[in-house]
């Protein structure tokens, strides 16, 4: 069974925010809620690099572990989804998530945040695939249409790869071999634990150590 | 990237508690309990986000969300996929628009596109917002007592045309200036030039003037055509690439897809820029130069190339004119110490850069606004050409001058659109050109001539960069009867031209201001904003007409690499907007030249059943006449077949491998994607287009070529044609040869290859004017290039500086360099206007004492151009919410400025901008940089009250061009936007 | 042969005599430096192109040295939360560290503490039964709590109970309630309770303040408290040692529970509620506030379980005192002997409010 993962190749990402707006447009995500964002380190100085980050759909997901109402679930493909009907907007998932993925429509005064929203890996939510209800709450369900995440599909430089972990790792490995360079994969250590034999040729990860 | 597909069914709720009864119970309850859906999100986010969308606008967003969320369940619905092309930059990324019952509901990547492989930057990924258009102008409006009032189309068209005719009667047709658009399709741009001609004036222009005019003039005069020689795709073949004055990562993001791929396979990437850009962040080497000092740097490279014998001697000997003179000039003037003094780059760096380019051939040079937007722009771009000629990189796959163009169709609009000095296809304005077009248009030449004021038919018009002076300059100093009294902004923003303060005055002085644009609001607000009462013309009439976007009509557009792509119409024109071609036609009707206007093409019913020119038939008209640049082979049928079968084109070569279009049976095999011009002959000839210009390694019928013979055959006893043996593959003439005409054909004994009909048409004609296409057909059949085979000119003797010379910017912080490298003398009548150089520079010699910082400007990836369109797109607007100035931390510290604080940016014009300070090492201590996409604040005040109701963009900010200074290129009137001066102070109030 | 090309400009091909065919690199041309372990990524890109180790270090540190993002927001530049070690967690990113503290310590041990407390109380109750009842009722009533005191206490107590129950559901509901109700019903319930918790918290804070000042005067420790404590308050046999108006046990609850834990719970709760002005409310702040809140509330709940037990089942007529405000002289003598004596001696007025029409006579007046 495919295991969905994201890779963002920092040597390619040019901070064009294509992935960010692709997500906004595909799912009609409102102003202020950012399922995906791009972060640049060393901005404006030599060594500047950017990484696009959203929910990494962690293997041992901290958000899932702390949710007081257990509204998270994981699909067969390893996508971490949640049920907005159940969510109480407590914000715990956002405290726990290493990557800052969970988002809230409101600022949380008196703990009133509204229902959590986060990247769904374009896989919708618990409602019937492709239904109006699903679309209204979670946006499009691209996976059920046989498509991959809008952000990765539209990434301007193909820095952002999303899909079956083995396949994206393969693509990335090929690139790395071409470059003859290190094969650091953003966030994999944190999100998916230590890399397995199949996931990467050289098991150096950003999170290692 | 489709990596894997989701298997048939994806897991539902996998929570432990969710089995059977419990689950159904849970679901049942869920229906009874309302959840936070998107609309609720919107309501809340509006309250939660201070900088967010104003509450008044939320209602609109909600409606939009409703429209967009059109149900996705199984009810009977009409779903169509329309293939279109992103309208934001010249990369030309294809988009599949999913349209449901006439509503644009989704956007899908086109993986098949060889140009973008499904990729998009922020603007392209947010394209669907055009299907909402919530912040657009919805109806025609008129400015009445300082407020915009809704009027009907009829009233608008009647009043505008009446006013135009009145002005024509009083002051002649040249009293009106039409600013056209690079956002128009080829067909619209072409029609607009025709429309202005039939009105009787050459006073029209478009963005290319303030974008790549210096490139077009400089490069065309060097080797033939002023366009990108290769393609984004071809950069995959480069072994080294130098970006000098291009920030592709922000301005042409998807081009980086190809470059980064090349880089992974070993291409060395160098960025030369005053600013450490996001592109520089991706480069192997970054070289910081002082803004406006490209010539010293480029010639610093050429110096090392010649000094070390790295030049391509055979290439120069065979194909270049004047390189010896250039070399002598450079070796004498640009020794490393002088280079260092002028641009700040030391010898070692120049050496290393030159060596990288020389050792890793084919190497390419990429340039964009960093080179063009200077008073010396035409010379800077020629310096780049000289570098590439010295290295023998032109006409080579992987090499070339990869000049990244600007707007989605600026290439096309330059080729066939509203230029003041030329008819479509660079035919110029000589009588011969007019006669050619009289034929193409099927209009009597004398009739056209009569439309013009006497003597004005062949005289180039003013430029968009100078319309302000056309209004404000003393009448006796301008080279036409009347000053400008009427102005059309037909798809152009006001904040993109320099000298904003004076523009406001000029705008107030007009008698007629018409803005035809989906987002006319920047101009609208500027016009409605009170200026000095004494300067306001009490009779000024101001109209806003809502134009449809490119997604509400069909037509072709030309990407930077000269490929044409056909856009299908995605949706009907939104609100009360009309297509540009319809507006042109309807105005022509009122102005009385509609018959002439539409004689040569078909009319079809457009919005509301009203007639408008049919894009296909207009393209056929273009095909019929545009022999000069090979816009003749790209019939609508061929282009559409390409769009339908993108998958057959190779990503690296752009060439079709096999492929038959199902709909028409057209065989694509061998075509280059989008038939990059020149695509010679008529469509039946099946010229495949030219992927890389001047490439002698291919047959001309395979897209090969050589330099153009456009400057005679000999100069001062020196041969201008290519050396013997240097010709495109398979050419029957293996020496240099001049351009083809009836005489040459006869001399060569090829005349009889023409059919009788062709002979009749070709008699007395040349390859550009023979409407039968016979001359081209025959020359191509013999493997020869219709435009001849000549040398590129390293010395462009007809320009002010035949060998490119460095000249300091008019406003420079370096009096020492002004003394050494002074600018040109003032010009009296240049594009109809007196144009100052030396007098301005002299007067401001010591300006650096009061304005010590170099002020430069440019692009952010999220916004485009003047930005009204993209700042009205909430998905983009959210990503850049404030206008800022990039300032070096040290410079800021000296002024007590901290990151995020408000500062005043002041310039010698007296303008004062309030913006946020962004402290960054991107810029050096002497330089500040501002994005130019903002408008809607004017020297500290919000212009919101002056916008037409509901048509203000989501984000507003100070326009940098409110503060930019005087300065124009000595050939093309390009405005100086990249190198001027300013002072930055902490804002106290 | 290229030189043979017939054109006049062929001379361009020959290099100028002045320039040697092969000039070496100019002065100042230096080879790339050796890589060093503590380089920045920019330096590393030169010394060892493609090795991005310094960059990945920066990614790890982005929680401390934030990157930039064009989106507004305090933490948009953080890629991974800072690496920390909270008490009880491993050294890991703050999110996961918090999760470890909450899920591995606060939830299990906090839960255990409460369960043990409940069990202990139950055991006590079933083995020893309620305290008191050794002094017979006299029928004479003493005013123990004024109307104001009772109002303050009960509004505080009610708020506390709602907060505790809602808090407990948030913390433990998913283990106990969720399997019974199913997700949606549980979600709905928890949402209601959570909202109540969030809104009631600040009210609780106010009422706690009132309670504190109301009962402060009689909760100052004095000599008798030591005595009382030494004898274990008589909880485990023997006669209840004499005490003032409040015995040392109550004072412990007052200072330890109401004051110390109360303040901690209230402050941390108000942080979690994002109602303290001028705070950034970044994730790290929230995690710490939560952990503090979690620990303090667990202790507070355990403590007040004892208080509640004694105030209801655990001591005869204690509840009546708080309900009606009056106690029988006998009760007062048995449980707060010193206070009773003070009243008898008139050192304390037996009634602080105007007499109402309640049955019974204030005894001490006699
Ligand atoms: N996102 C976005 N993309 C766009 C556009 C847009 O508005 N937004 N516009 C499109 C258009 S119309 C155009 S023309 C292109 C423009 O594309 P670019 O020209 O790449 O963009 P700019 O930011 O204007 O300028 C490029 C660089 O020139 C540098 N520069 C300034 N002065 C000098 C100099 O003297 N010498 C050198 N060598 N460099 C200098 C600046 O620092 C800047 O980094 O982008 C197109 N693409
Ligand atoms: N300081 C400074 N100034 C600059 C530059 C710089 O780098 N620095 N760059 C310069 C350059 S390179 C350029 S190209 C210009 C760009 O500046 P502009 O071209 O003036 O800016 P845009 O906002 O792209 O203007 C295009 C207008 O066309 C409208 N439009 C879009 N589609 C259609 C259509 O189908 N029909 C009609 N009628 N209108 C349509 C849009 O709404 C928009 O108002 O700015 C120049 N100005
Ligand atoms: C000023 C008073 C209080 C405030 C403002 C407050 C606020 C909060 C907040 C904001 C939360 C986080 C959950 C959410 O966002 O809904 C929370 C959790 C909690 N609170 Fe309170 N609270 C207060 C008092 C109390 C009291 C008195 C108790 C119990 C004695 C209590 C017990 C809990 C518990 C058990 C949790 C759940 C912890 C978990 O799930 O890990 N709170 N409180
Ligand atoms: C359902 C819950 C509660 C019940 C049944 C209860 C019951 C009682 C009773 C019966 C008394 C009187 C004891 C006496 O006469 O000495 C009392 C006193 C008191 N209670 Fe409660 N109580 C409850 C919750 C609380 C809470 C949540 C607080 C504060 C956080 C609190 C603070 C006090 C205080 C301050 C006193 C006065 C005694 C002292 O200062 O130690 N009570 N309570
Ligand atoms: S990235 Fe964050 S939200 Fe996504 S699964 Fe991991 S912990 Fe949960
Ligand atoms: S905010 Fe919602 S999803 Fe996140 S932990 Fe709380 S209940 Fe679960
Ligand atoms: S996977 Fe889908 S939901 Fe997630 S960030 Fe990408 S586009 Fe948004
Ligand atoms: S679209 Fe790709 S390149 Fe652009 S910001 Fe996102 S990940 Fe980076
Ligand atoms: S703006 Fe340019 S690069 Fe971006 S999607 Fe559009 S065409 Fe492509
Ligand atoms: Mo441009």
mmCIF file of C-alpha atoms in Angstrom, chain C residues 114 116-132 153-154 157 160-161 234-236 250 253 300-320 322 331 335:
data_model
loop_
_atom_site.group_PDB
_atom_site.id
_atom_site.type_symbol
_atom_site.label_atom_id
_atom_site.label_comp_id
_atom_site.label_asym_id
_atom_site.label_seq_id
_atom_site.Cartn_x
_atom_site.Cartn_y
_atom_site.Cartn_z
ATOM 1 C CA UNK C 114 -7.519 11.479 40.954
ATOM 2 C CA UNK C 116 -6.424 7.062 43.850
ATOM 3 C CA UNK C 117 -7.845 10.010 45.706
ATOM 4 C CA UNK C 118 -11.351 8.902 44.939
ATOM 5 C CA UNK C 119 -10.549 5.342 45.951
ATOM 6 C CA UNK C 120 -8.858 6.439 49.136
ATOM 7 C CA UNK C 121 -11.817 8.578 50.053
ATOM 8 C CA UNK C 122 -14.193 5.746 49.250
ATOM 9 C CA UNK C 123 -12.130 3.380 51.352
ATOM 10 C CA UNK C 124 -12.115 5.848 54.180
ATOM 11 C CA UNK C 125 -15.808 6.412 53.890
ATOM 12 C CA UNK C 126 -16.680 2.750 53.839
ATOM 13 C CA UNK C 127 -14.320 1.779 56.653
ATOM 14 C CA UNK C 128 -14.765 4.694 58.958
ATOM 15 C CA UNK C 129 -17.911 6.439 57.824
ATOM 16 C CA UNK C 130 -18.571 10.103 58.242
ATOM 17 C CA UNK C 131 -16.979 12.164 60.967
ATOM 18 C CA UNK C 132 -18.833 13.940 63.635
ATOM 19 C CA UNK C 153 -18.352 29.997 48.074
ATOM 20 C CA UNK C 154 -21.045 28.435 46.017
ATOM 21 C CA UNK C 157 -17.684 25.859 43.925
ATOM 22 C CA UNK C 160 -14.985 24.802 39.971
ATOM 23 C CA UNK C 161 -17.113 21.757 39.443
ATOM 24 C CA UNK C 234 -8.543 13.286 64.552
ATOM 25 C CA UNK C 235 -9.215 11.831 61.177
ATOM 26 C CA UNK C 236 -7.585 8.577 62.095
ATOM 27 C CA UNK C 250 -9.055 23.712 56.135
ATOM 28 C CA UNK C 253 -6.728 23.714 51.697
ATOM 29 C CA UNK C 300 -6.150 20.934 42.932
ATOM 30 C CA UNK C 301 -8.781 18.438 41.981
ATOM 31 C CA UNK C 302 -7.279 15.847 44.279
ATOM 32 C CA UNK C 303 -7.148 18.322 47.091
ATOM 33 C CA UNK C 304 -10.651 19.575 46.612
ATOM 34 C CA UNK C 305 -11.978 16.085 46.276
ATOM 35 C CA UNK C 306 -10.984 15.769 49.909
ATOM 36 C CA UNK C 307 -12.566 19.109 50.687
ATOM 37 C CA UNK C 308 -15.724 18.185 48.880
ATOM 38 C CA UNK C 309 -15.867 14.848 50.585
ATOM 39 C CA UNK C 310 -15.612 16.424 53.984
ATOM 40 C CA UNK C 311 -18.042 19.097 52.973
ATOM 41 C CA UNK C 312 -20.633 16.564 51.947
ATOM 42 C CA UNK C 313 -20.510 12.919 52.930
ATOM 43 C CA UNK C 314 -17.449 13.052 55.082
ATOM 44 C CA UNK C 315 -18.679 15.131 57.945
ATOM 45 C CA UNK C 316 -22.111 15.278 59.309
ATOM 46 C CA UNK C 317 -23.806 18.644 58.940
ATOM 47 C CA UNK C 318 -20.812 20.321 57.339
ATOM 48 C CA UNK C 319 -22.802 20.749 54.215
ATOM 49 C CA UNK C 320 -25.618 22.268 56.144
ATOM 50 C CA UNK C 322 -22.434 26.022 53.931
ATOM 51 C CA UNK C 331 -21.379 20.811 65.894
ATOM 52 C CA UNK C 335 -15.376 20.497 65.279
#
